[in-house]
mmCIF file with all atom_site columns, C-alpha atoms in Angstrom:
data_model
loop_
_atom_site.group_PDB
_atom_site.id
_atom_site.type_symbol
_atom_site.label_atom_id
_atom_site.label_alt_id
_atom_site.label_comp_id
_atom_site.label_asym_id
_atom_site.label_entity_id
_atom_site.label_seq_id
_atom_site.pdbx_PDB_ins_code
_atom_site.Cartn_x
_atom_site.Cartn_y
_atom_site.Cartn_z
_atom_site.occupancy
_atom_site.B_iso_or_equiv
_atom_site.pdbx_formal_charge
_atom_site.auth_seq_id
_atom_site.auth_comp_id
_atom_site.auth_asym_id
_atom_site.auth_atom_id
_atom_site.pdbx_PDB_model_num
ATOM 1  C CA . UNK A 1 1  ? 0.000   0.000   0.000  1.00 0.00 ? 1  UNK A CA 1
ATOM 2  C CA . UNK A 1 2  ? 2.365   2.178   1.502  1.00 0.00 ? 2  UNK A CA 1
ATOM 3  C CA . UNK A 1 3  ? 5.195   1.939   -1.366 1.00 0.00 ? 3  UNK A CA 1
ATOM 4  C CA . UNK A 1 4  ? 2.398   2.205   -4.444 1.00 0.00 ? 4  UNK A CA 1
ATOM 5  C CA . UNK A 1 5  ? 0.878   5.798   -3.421 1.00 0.00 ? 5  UNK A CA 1
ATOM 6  C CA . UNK A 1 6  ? 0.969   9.063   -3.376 1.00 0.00 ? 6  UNK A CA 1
ATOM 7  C CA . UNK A 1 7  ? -0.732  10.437  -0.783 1.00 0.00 ? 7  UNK A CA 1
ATOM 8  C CA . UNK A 1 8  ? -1.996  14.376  -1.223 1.00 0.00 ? 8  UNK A CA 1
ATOM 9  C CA . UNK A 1 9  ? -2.884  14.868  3.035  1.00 0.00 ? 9  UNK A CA 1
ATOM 10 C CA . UNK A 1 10 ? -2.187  12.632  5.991  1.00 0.00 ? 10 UNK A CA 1
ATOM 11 C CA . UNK A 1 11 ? -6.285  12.521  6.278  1.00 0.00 ? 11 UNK A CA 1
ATOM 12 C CA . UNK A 1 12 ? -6.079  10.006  3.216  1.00 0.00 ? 12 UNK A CA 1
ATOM 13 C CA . UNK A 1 13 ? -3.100  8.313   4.659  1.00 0.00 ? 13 UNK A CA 1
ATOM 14 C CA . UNK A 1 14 ? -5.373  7.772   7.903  1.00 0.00 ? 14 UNK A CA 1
ATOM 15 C CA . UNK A 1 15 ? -8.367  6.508   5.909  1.00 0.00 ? 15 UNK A CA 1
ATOM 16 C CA . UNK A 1 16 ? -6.334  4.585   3.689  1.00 0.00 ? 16 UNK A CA 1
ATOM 17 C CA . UNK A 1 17 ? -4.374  2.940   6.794  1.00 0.00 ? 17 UNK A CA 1
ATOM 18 C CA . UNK A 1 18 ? -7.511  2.557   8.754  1.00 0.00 ? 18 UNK A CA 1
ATOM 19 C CA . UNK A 1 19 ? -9.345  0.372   5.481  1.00 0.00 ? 19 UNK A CA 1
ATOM 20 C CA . UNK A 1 20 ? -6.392  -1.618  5.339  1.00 0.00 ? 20 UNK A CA 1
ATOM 21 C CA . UNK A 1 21 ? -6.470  -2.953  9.093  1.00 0.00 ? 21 UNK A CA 1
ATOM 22 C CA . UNK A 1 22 ? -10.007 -3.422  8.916  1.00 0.00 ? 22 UNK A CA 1
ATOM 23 C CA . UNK A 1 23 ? -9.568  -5.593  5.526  1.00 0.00 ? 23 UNK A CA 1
ATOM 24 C CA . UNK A 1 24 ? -6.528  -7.654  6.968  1.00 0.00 ? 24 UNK A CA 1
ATOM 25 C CA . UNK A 1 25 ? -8.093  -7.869  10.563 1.00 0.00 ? 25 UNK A CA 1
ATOM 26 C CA . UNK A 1 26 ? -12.018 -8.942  9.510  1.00 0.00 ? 26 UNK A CA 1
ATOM 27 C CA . UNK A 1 27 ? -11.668 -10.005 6.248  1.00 0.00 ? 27 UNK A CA 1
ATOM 28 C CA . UNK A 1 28 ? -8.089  -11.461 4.767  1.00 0.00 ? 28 UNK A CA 1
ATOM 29 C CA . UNK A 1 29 ? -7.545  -15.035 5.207  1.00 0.00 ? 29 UNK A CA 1
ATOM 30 C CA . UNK A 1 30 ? -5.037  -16.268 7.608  1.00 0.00 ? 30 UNK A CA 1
ATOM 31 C CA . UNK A 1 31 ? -2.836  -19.042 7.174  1.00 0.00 ? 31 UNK A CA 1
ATOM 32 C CA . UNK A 1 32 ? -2.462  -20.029 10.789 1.00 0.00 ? 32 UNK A CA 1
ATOM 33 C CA . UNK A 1 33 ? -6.204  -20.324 11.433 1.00 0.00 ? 33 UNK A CA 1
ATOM 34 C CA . UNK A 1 34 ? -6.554  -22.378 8.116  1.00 0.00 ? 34 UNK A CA 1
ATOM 35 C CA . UNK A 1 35 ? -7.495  -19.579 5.666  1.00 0.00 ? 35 UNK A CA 1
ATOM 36 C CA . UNK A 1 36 ? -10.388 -18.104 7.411  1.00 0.00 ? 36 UNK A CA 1
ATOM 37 C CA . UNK A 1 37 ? -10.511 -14.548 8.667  1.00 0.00 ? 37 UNK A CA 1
ATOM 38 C CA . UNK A 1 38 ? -9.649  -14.047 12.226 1.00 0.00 ? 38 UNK A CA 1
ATOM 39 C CA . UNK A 1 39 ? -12.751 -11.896 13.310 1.00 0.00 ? 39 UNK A CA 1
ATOM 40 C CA . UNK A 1 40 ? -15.496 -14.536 13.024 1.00 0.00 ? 40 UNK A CA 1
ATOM 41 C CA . UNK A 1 41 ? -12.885 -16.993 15.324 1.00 0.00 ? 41 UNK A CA 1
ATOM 42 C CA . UNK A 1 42 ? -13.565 -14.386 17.991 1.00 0.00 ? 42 UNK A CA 1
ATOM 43 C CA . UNK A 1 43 ? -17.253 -13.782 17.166 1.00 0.00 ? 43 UNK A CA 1
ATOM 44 C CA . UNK A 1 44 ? -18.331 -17.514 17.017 1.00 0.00 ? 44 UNK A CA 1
ATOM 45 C CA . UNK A 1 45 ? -17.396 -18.681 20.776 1.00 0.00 ? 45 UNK A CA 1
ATOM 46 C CA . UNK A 1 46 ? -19.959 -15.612 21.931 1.00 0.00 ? 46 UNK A CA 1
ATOM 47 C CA . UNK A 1 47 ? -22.413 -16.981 19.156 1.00 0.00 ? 47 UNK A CA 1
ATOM 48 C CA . UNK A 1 48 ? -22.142 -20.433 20.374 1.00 0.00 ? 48 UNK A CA 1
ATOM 49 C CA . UNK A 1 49 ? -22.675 -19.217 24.519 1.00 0.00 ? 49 UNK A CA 1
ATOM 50 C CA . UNK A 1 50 ? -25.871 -17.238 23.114 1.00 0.00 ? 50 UNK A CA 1
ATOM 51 C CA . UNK A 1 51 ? -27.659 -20.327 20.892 1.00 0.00 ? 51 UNK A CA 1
ATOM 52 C CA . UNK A 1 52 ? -26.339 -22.592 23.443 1.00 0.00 ? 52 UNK A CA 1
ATOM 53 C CA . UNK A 1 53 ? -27.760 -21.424 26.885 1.00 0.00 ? 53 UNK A CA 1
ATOM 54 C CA . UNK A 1 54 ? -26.451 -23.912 29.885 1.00 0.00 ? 54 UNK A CA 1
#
């Protein structure tokens, strides 16, 4: 990202930067957690507690 661009105001660098995390934190595929995103690993426990009352 950061070596392709030419940024014009560090606003776009922040909303740029900010896309990116969201994109490689919620969305990307992971190779240690077998190609899935890492967000719904985290969601899915609370998910599971919710259907699942004991």
């Amino acid at each position: 990202l950061l070596n392709g661009e030419i940024f014009y105001s560090l606003r776009e660098v922040q909303i740029l930067t900010e896309r990116w995390r969201r994109e490689y934190n919620t969305i990307r595929p992971h190779s240690s957690l077998g190609y899935r995103p890492p967000v719904p690993e985290t969601i899915m426990p609370r998910l599971q507690l919710v259907s699942n009352p004991r």
